[in-house]
XYZ file of C-alpha atoms in Angstrom:
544
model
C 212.765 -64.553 99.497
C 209.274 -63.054 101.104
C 210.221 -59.573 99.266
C 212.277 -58.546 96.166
C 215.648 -56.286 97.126
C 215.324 -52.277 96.141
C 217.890 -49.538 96.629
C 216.358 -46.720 98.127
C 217.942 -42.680 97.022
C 220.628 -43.292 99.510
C 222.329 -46.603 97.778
C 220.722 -49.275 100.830
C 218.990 -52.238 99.640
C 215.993 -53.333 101.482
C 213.189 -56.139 100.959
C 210.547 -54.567 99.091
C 207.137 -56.643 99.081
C 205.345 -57.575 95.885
C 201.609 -58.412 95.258
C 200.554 -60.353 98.234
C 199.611 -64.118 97.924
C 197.065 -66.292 99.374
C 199.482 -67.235 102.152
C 200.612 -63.628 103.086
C 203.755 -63.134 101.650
C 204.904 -60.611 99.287
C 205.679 -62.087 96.076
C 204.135 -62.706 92.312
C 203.148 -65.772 91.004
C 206.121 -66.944 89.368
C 208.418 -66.477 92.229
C 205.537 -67.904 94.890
C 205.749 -71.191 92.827
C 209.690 -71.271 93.087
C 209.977 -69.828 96.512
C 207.323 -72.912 97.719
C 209.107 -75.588 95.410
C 212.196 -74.654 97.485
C 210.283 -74.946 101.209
C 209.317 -78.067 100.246
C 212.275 -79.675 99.951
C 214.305 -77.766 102.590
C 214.411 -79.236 106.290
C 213.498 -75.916 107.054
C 210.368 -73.073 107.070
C 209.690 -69.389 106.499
C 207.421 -67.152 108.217
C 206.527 -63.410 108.450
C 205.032 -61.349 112.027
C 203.762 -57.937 111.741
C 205.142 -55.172 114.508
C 202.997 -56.372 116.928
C 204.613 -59.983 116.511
C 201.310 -61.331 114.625
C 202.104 -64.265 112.376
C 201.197 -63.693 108.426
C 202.304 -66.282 106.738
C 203.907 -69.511 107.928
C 205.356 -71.903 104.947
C 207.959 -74.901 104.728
C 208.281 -78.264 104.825
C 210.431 -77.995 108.527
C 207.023 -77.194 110.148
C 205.684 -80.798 109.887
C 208.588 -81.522 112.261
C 207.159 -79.601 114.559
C 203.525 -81.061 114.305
C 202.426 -77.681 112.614
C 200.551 -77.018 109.540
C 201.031 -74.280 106.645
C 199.396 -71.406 107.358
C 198.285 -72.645 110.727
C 199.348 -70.596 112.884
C 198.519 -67.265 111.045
C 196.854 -64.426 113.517
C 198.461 -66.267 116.629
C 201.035 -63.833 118.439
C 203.984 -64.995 119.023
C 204.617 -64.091 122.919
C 201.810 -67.336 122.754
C 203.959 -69.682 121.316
C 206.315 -68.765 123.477
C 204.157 -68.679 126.915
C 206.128 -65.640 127.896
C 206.332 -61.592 127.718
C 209.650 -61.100 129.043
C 211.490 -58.703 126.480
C 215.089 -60.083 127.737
C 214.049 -63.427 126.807
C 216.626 -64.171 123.749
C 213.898 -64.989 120.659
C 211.575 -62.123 121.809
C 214.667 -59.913 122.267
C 215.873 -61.016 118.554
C 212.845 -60.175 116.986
C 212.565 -56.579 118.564
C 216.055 -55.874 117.554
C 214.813 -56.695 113.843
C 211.958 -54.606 113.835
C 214.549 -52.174 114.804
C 216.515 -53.127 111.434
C 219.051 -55.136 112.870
C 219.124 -59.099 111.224
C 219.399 -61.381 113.774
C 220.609 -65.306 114.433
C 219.646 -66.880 117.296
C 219.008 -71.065 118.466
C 216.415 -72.327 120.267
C 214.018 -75.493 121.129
C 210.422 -75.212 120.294
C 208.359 -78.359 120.269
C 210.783 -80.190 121.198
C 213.126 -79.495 118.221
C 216.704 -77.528 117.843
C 215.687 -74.903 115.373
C 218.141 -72.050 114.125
C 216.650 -69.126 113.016
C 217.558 -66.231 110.955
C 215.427 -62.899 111.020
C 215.539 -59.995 108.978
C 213.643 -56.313 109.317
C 210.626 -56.883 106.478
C 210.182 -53.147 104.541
C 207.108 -51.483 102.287
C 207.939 -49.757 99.293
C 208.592 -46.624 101.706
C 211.259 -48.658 103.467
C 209.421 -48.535 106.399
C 210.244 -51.366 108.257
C 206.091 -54.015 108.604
C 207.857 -56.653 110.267
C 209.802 -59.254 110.437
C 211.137 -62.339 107.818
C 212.164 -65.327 109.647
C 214.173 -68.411 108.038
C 214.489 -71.123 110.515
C 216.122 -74.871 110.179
C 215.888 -78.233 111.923
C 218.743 -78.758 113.032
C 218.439 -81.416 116.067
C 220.335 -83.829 114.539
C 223.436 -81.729 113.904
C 223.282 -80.938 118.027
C 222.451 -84.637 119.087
C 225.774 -85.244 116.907
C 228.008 -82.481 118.205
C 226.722 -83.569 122.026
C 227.539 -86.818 121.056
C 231.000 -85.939 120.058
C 231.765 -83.951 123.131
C 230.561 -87.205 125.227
C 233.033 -89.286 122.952
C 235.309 -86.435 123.187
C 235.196 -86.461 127.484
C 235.361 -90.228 127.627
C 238.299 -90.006 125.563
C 240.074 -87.388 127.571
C 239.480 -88.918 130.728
C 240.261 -92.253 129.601
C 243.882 -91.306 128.632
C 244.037 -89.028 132.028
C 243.263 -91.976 133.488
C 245.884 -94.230 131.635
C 248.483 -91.634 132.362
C 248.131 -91.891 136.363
C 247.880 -95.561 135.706
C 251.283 -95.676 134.155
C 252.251 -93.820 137.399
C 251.045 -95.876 139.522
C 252.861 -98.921 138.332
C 256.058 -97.608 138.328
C 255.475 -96.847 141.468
C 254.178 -100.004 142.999
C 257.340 -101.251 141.468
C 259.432 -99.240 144.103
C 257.097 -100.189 146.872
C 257.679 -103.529 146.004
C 261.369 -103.452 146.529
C 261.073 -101.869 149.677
C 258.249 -103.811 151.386
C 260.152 -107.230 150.113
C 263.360 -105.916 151.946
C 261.182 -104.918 154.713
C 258.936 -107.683 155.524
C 261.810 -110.331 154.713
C 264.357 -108.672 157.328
C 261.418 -107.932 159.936
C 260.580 -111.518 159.221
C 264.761 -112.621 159.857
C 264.816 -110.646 162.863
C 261.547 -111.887 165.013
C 263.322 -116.007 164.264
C 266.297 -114.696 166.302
C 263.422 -113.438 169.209
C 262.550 -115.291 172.040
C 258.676 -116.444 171.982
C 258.113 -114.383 174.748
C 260.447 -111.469 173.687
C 258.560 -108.177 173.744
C 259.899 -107.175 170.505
C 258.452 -109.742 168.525
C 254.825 -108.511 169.082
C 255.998 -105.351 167.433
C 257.842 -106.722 164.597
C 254.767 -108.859 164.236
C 252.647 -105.547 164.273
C 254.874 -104.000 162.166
C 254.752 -107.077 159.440
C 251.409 -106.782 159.548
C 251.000 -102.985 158.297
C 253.554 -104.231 156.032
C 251.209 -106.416 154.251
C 248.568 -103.723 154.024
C 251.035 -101.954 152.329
C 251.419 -104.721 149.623
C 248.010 -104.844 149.298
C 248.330 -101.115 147.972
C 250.689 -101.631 146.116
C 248.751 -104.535 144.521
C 245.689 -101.861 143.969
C 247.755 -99.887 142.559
C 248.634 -102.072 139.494
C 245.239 -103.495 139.330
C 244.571 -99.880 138.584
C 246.680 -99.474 135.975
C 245.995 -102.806 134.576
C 249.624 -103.907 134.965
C 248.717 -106.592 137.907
C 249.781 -110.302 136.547
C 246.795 -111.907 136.051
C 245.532 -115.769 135.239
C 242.381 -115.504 133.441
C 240.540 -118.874 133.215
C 237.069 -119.826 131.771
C 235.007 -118.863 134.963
C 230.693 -118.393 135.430
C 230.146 -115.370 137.092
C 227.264 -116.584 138.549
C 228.855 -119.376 140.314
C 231.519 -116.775 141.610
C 228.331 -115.174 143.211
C 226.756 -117.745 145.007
C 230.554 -118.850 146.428
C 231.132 -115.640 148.142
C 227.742 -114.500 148.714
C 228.090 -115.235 152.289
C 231.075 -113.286 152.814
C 229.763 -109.961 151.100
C 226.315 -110.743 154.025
C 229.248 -110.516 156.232
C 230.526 -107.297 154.949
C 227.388 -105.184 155.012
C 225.552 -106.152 158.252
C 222.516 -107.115 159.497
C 220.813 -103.685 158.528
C 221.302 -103.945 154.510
C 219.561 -106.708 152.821
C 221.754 -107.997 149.653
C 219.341 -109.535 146.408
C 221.307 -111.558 143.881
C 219.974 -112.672 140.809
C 222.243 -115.088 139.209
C 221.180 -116.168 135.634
C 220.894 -119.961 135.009
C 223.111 -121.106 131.990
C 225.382 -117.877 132.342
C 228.067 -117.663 129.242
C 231.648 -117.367 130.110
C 234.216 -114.895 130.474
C 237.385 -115.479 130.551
C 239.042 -113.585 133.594
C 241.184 -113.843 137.088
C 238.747 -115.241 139.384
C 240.983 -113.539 142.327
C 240.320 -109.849 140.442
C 236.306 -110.414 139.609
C 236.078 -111.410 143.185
C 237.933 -108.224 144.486
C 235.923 -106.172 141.819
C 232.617 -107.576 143.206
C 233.482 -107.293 147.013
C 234.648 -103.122 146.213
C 231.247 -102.854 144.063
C 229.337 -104.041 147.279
C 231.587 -101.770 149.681
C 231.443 -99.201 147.995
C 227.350 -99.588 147.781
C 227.189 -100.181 151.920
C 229.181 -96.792 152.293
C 226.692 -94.854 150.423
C 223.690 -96.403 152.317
C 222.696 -94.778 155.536
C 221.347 -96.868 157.421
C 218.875 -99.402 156.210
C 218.649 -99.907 152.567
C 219.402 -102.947 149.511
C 222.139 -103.737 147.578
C 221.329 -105.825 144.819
C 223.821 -108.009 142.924
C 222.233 -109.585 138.998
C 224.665 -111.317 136.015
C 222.490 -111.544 133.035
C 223.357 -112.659 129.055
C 223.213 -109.831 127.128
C 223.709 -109.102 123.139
C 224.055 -106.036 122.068
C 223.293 -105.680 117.653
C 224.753 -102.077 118.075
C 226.512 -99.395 119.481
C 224.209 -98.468 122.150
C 223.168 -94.829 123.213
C 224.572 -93.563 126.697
C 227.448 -96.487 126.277
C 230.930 -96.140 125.695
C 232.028 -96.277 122.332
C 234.640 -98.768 123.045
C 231.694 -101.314 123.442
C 231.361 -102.779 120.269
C 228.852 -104.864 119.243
C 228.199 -108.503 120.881
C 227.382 -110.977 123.127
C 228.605 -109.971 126.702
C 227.762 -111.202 130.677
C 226.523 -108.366 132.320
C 227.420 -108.109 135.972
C 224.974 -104.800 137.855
C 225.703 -103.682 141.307
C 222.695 -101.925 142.498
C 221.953 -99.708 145.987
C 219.741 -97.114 146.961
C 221.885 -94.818 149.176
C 222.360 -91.161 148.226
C 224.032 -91.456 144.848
C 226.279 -88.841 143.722
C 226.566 -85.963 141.936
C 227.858 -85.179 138.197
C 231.177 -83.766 139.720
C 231.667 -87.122 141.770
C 230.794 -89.289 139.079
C 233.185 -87.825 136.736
C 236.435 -88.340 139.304
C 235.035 -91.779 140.583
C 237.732 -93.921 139.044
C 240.799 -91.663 140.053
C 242.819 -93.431 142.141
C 243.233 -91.657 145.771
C 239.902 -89.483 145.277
C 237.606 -90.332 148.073
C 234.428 -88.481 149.528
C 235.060 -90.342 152.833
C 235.985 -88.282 155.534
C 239.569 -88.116 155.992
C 241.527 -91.847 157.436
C 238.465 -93.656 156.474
C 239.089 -94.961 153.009
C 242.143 -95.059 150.373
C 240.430 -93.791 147.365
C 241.487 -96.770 145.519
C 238.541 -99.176 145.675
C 236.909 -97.838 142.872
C 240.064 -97.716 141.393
C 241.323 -100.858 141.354
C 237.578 -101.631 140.248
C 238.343 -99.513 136.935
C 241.476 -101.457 136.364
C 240.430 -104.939 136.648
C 237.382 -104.632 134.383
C 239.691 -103.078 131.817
C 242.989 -105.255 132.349
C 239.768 -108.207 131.620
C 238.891 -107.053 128.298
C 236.016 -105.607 129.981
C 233.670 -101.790 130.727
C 232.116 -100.561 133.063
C 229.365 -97.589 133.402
C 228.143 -96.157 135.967
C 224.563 -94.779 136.401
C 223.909 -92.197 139.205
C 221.855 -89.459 140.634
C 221.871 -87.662 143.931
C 219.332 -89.227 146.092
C 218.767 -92.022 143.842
C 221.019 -94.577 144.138
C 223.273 -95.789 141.767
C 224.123 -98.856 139.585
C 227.622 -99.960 138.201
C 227.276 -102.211 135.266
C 230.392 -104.135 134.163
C 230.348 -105.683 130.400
C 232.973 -108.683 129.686
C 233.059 -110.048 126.615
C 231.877 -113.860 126.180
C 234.212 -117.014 125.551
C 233.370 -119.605 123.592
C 234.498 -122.637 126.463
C 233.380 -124.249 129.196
C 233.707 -122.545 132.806
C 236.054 -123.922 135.241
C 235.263 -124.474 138.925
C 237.417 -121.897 140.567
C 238.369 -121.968 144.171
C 237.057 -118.415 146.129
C 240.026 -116.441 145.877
C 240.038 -115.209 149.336
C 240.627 -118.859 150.642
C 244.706 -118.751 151.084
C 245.888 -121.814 152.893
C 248.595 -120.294 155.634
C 252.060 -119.995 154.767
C 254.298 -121.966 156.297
C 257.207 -120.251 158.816
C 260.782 -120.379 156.945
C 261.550 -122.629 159.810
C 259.219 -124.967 158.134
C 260.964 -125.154 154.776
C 263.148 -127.700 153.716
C 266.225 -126.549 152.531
C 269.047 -127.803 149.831
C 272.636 -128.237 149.518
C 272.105 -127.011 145.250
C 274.150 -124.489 143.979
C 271.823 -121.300 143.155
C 273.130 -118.208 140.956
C 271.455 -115.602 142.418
C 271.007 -111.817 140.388
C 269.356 -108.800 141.782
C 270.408 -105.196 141.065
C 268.752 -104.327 144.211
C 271.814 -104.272 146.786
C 268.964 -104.707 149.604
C 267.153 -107.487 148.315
C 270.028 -109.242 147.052
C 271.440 -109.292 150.611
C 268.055 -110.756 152.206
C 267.698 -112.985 149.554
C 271.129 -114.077 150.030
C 271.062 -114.369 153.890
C 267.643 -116.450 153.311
C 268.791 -118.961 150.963
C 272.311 -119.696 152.834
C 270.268 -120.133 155.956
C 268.593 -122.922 154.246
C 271.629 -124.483 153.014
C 272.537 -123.322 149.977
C 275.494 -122.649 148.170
C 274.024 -119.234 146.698
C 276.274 -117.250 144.290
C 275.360 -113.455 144.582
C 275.570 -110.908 141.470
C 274.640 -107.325 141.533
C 274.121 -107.640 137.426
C 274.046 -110.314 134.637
C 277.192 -109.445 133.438
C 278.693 -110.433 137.050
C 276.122 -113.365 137.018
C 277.571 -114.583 133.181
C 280.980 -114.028 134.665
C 281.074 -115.584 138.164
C 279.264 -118.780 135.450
C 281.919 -118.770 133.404
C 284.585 -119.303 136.327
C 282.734 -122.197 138.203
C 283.682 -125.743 137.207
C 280.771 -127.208 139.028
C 276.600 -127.057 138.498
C 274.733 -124.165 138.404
C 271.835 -125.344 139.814
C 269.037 -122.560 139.772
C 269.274 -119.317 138.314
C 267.196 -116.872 140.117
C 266.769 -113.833 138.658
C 265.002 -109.971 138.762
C 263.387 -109.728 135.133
C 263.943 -105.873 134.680
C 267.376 -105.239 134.749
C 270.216 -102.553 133.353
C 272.211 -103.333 130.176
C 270.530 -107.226 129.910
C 267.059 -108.106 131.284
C 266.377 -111.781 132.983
C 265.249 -113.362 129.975
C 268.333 -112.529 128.064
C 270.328 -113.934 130.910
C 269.054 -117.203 131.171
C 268.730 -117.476 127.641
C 272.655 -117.446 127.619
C 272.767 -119.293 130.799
C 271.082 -122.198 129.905
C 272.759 -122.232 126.010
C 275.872 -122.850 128.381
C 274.040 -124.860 130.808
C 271.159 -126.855 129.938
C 270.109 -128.290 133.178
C 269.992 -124.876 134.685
C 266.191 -124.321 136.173
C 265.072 -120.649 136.304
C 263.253 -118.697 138.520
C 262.251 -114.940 138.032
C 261.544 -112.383 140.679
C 259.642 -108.854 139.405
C 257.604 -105.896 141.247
C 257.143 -104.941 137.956
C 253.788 -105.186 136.380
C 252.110 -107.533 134.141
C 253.029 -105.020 130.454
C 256.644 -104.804 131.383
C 257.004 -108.419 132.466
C 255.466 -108.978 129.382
C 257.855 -107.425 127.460
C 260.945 -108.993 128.550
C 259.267 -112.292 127.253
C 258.470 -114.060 130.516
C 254.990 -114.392 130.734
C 254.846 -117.555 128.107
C 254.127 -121.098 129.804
C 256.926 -122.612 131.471
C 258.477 -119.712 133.451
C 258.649 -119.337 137.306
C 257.527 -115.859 138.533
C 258.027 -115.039 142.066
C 256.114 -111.763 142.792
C 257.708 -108.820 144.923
C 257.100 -108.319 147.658
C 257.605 -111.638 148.742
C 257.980 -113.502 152.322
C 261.540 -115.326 152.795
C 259.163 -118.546 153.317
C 257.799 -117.553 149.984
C 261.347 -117.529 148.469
C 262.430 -120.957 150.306
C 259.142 -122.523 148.898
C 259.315 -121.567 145.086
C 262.833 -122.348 145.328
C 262.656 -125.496 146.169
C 259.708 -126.154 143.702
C 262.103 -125.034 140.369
C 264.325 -127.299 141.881
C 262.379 -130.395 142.229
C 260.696 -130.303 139.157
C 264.114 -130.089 137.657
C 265.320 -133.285 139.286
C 261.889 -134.675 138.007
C 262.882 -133.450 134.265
C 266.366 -135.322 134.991
């Protein structure tokens, strides 16, 4: 390159220089006219330091990058470009061991730019080592890509972490659903046989009560996973603001001052009202834990369009138009560490009884079970912002009802009842006892099965109506659908109505999340039961 190769009496090559050009190096004319053809077109430069680390010669097109001339830095030392004399420091290091006759590779960042460099001892035609050759390339782009594949790379691992507790967590929930339906529905049985003033009652009340927590965990839970049954409607997020604005006041106190900015003309999403609303009230409880004592939580939707993937974004964000929702605070803002676990459900930074670890995640869950993102933005001592990306819908947005406005349930005592005859299947011996006891109390003739063969069975020896199947979805050997599907073939005035704890994927799957099926969610109330019960069966005498 800077010197042509000799072998000296003992076989070794080394660089031998030839007549020395205008610029420093080593070479004739011929090969000085190829040798700066090539710089010119490489993204790359070539340079040669005496052994005092002196620059000779500096050539290349590469050094344009770095807002350097040819040639200009010639007589400048080295240690000064690098503002330091520290031998152990690794270029300054490199370039010693090459005036020891050692080539060397090394990386580093000068100006600004990722350069790799390549050094080699420089010889005279004694072979005693001058100096030093150096070859070094641009090659910032090549290390923005590989950082950006070992972002994509991260995101992707902890996405499919994340997707494997999720899977977890609903089959779970599922369980807990069983068991809290059994145990709120006999809790619920047992207080009606109680005395108003019995003792007892307050702590079967009490113990309903933690009950329903429970549920609401369980509920988390498949949010989390993005297995909750949802009903996504048109909806402005911006109205969904301003309706529960003073309710999140409520939730922070007087000593945290909440900002919304709600943009006029907001595009809608398409989304469960009840799961945005739970999203934004986490997002706002999560913000007043991290605040001390005074500070601002600010709450902004805002029409956004993004032409392309965007830098520091997931790649799953594709381009688009898109209603930003950003849930700002100022509190202390959390490390990388922190950040990185945020979403896993049960990991807190709380102290220990004062939070779940599942706010967050259920947070995670929503957005994505929404067809949305969401990225978080963070630094200790800075605050941080969540920003949550669902995609636009090309209709009108429906007025939705605050989700967190349940009318109260009536007591089972309260129901009206039925003299129908009900086919009732659960392969849960527990439930299908409660649910049994619950429905006879009301009247009923109720027809228990332990499986849908039993339930096609105990059908096919009754002369009389069948006049509601109720049925669990997930079941062994034939699922719910199946069942009524032969059922009803038999008997066509046969109303259905399901019961799951499963999730919203597996429900899906058996085929009965498609317009014009009853679902009854586990856990449910016994006054829950008596109510949608009654409901298949008067909209069946309406169909009559």
């Amino acid at each position: 390159m800077a010197a042509s190769e000799q072998r000296d009496s003992e076989g070794e090559a080394s660089l031998v220089p030839e007549p020395v050009s205008q610029t420093g190096l080593q070479l004739g004319a011929a090969n000085e006219q190829r040798f700066r053809t090539l710089l010119g077109h490489l993204p790359g430069f070539c340079y040669t330091v005496d052994r005092d680390l002196v620059f000779r010669s500096s050539d290349g097109a590469g050094l344009r990058a770095l807002n350097l001339e040819e040639g200009q830095v010639v007589g400048t030392k080295l240690t000064a470009l690098w503002g330091t004399t520290d031998p152990t420091y690794e270029p300054y290091a490199c370039h010693l061991r090459a005036l020891q006759g050692i080539p060397q590779t090394y990386q580093d960042v000068c100006l600004g730019r990722s350069l790799e460099y390549r050094l080699e001892p420089l010889h005279d035609a004694d072979g005693t080592i001058t100096g030093v050759i150096g070859i070094g390339f641009d090659v910032t782009e090549r290390e923005l890509a590989k950082s950006e594949r070992a972002r994509l790379s991260a995101q992707l691992r902890q996405a499919q972490k994340l997707e494997a507790i999720g899977r977890l967590a609903g089959g779970v929930a599922h369980d807990f659903n069983n068991l809290l339906t059994c145990i709120i529905g006999n809790l619920e049985l047992a207080a009606r046989s109680l005395g108003v003033d019995s003792p007892a009652k307050r702590h079967i009340t009490e113990a309903v009560a933690a009950a329903d927590s429970a549920a609401t965990l369980t509920q988390q839970l498949l949010a989390f996973g993005r297995k909750q049954v949802i009903e996504p409607r048109p909806l402005s997020l911006s109205r969904l603001i301003e309706r529960v604005q003073g309710m999140l006041r409520r939730l922070i106190g007087e000593s945290i001052t909440l900002k919304t900015q709600c943009q006029r003309e907001l595009w809608s999403v398409m989304a469960d009202p009840g799961q945005l609303e739970q999203v934004l009230v986490n997002l706002v409880i999560n913000a007043r834990d991290a605040i001390s004592v005074h500070g601002e939580i600010e709450v902004e939707t805002r029409n956004l369009t993004l032409p392309a993937a965007e830098l520091g974004l997931p790649a799953t964000l594709q381009p688009g138009r898109y209603v930003e929702l950003r849930v700002k605070d100022n509190g202390r803002g959390m490390s990388d560490v922190v950040r990185a676990r945020l979403f896993e459900p049960f990991f807190t930074t709380k102290e220990n009884g004062e939070g779940t670890g599942l706010g967050l995640a259920t947070v995670y869950g929503a957005v994505h079970q929404n067809g949305g993102t969401i990225v978080v933005e963070s630094e200790l001592g800075k605050g941080s912002t969540f920003r949550i990306f669902l995609p636009v819908v090309d209709a009108e947005a429906a007025v939705v009802n605050a989700a967190t406005s349940h009318p109260p349930r009536p007591e089972l005592d309260e129901m009206p009842g039925g003299n129908e005859t009900i086919l009732l299947v659960e392969d849960e011996p527990m439930l299908l006892e409660l649910a049994h006891c619950t429905l006879r109390q009301l009247g009923y003739t109720v027809l228990p099965c332990a499986s849908a063969d039993e339930a096609l069975r105990t059908s096919s020896e009754l002369s009389g109506e069948i006049d509601l199947l109720v049925t669990d979805v997930v079941m062994p050997r034939m699922n719910g659908r199946e069942l009524a599907s032969r059922l009803r073939a038999l008997r066509p005035n046969t109303a259905v109505l399901f019961s799951s704890g499963y999730g919203e994927n597996v429900i899906a799957k058996q085929g009965v999340l498609e317009p014009g099926f009853d679902l009854l969610r586990k856990p449910y109330r016994p006054s829950e039961l008596a109510e949608r019960v009654r409901g298949a069966l008067g909209r069946r005498e309406r169909r009559s």
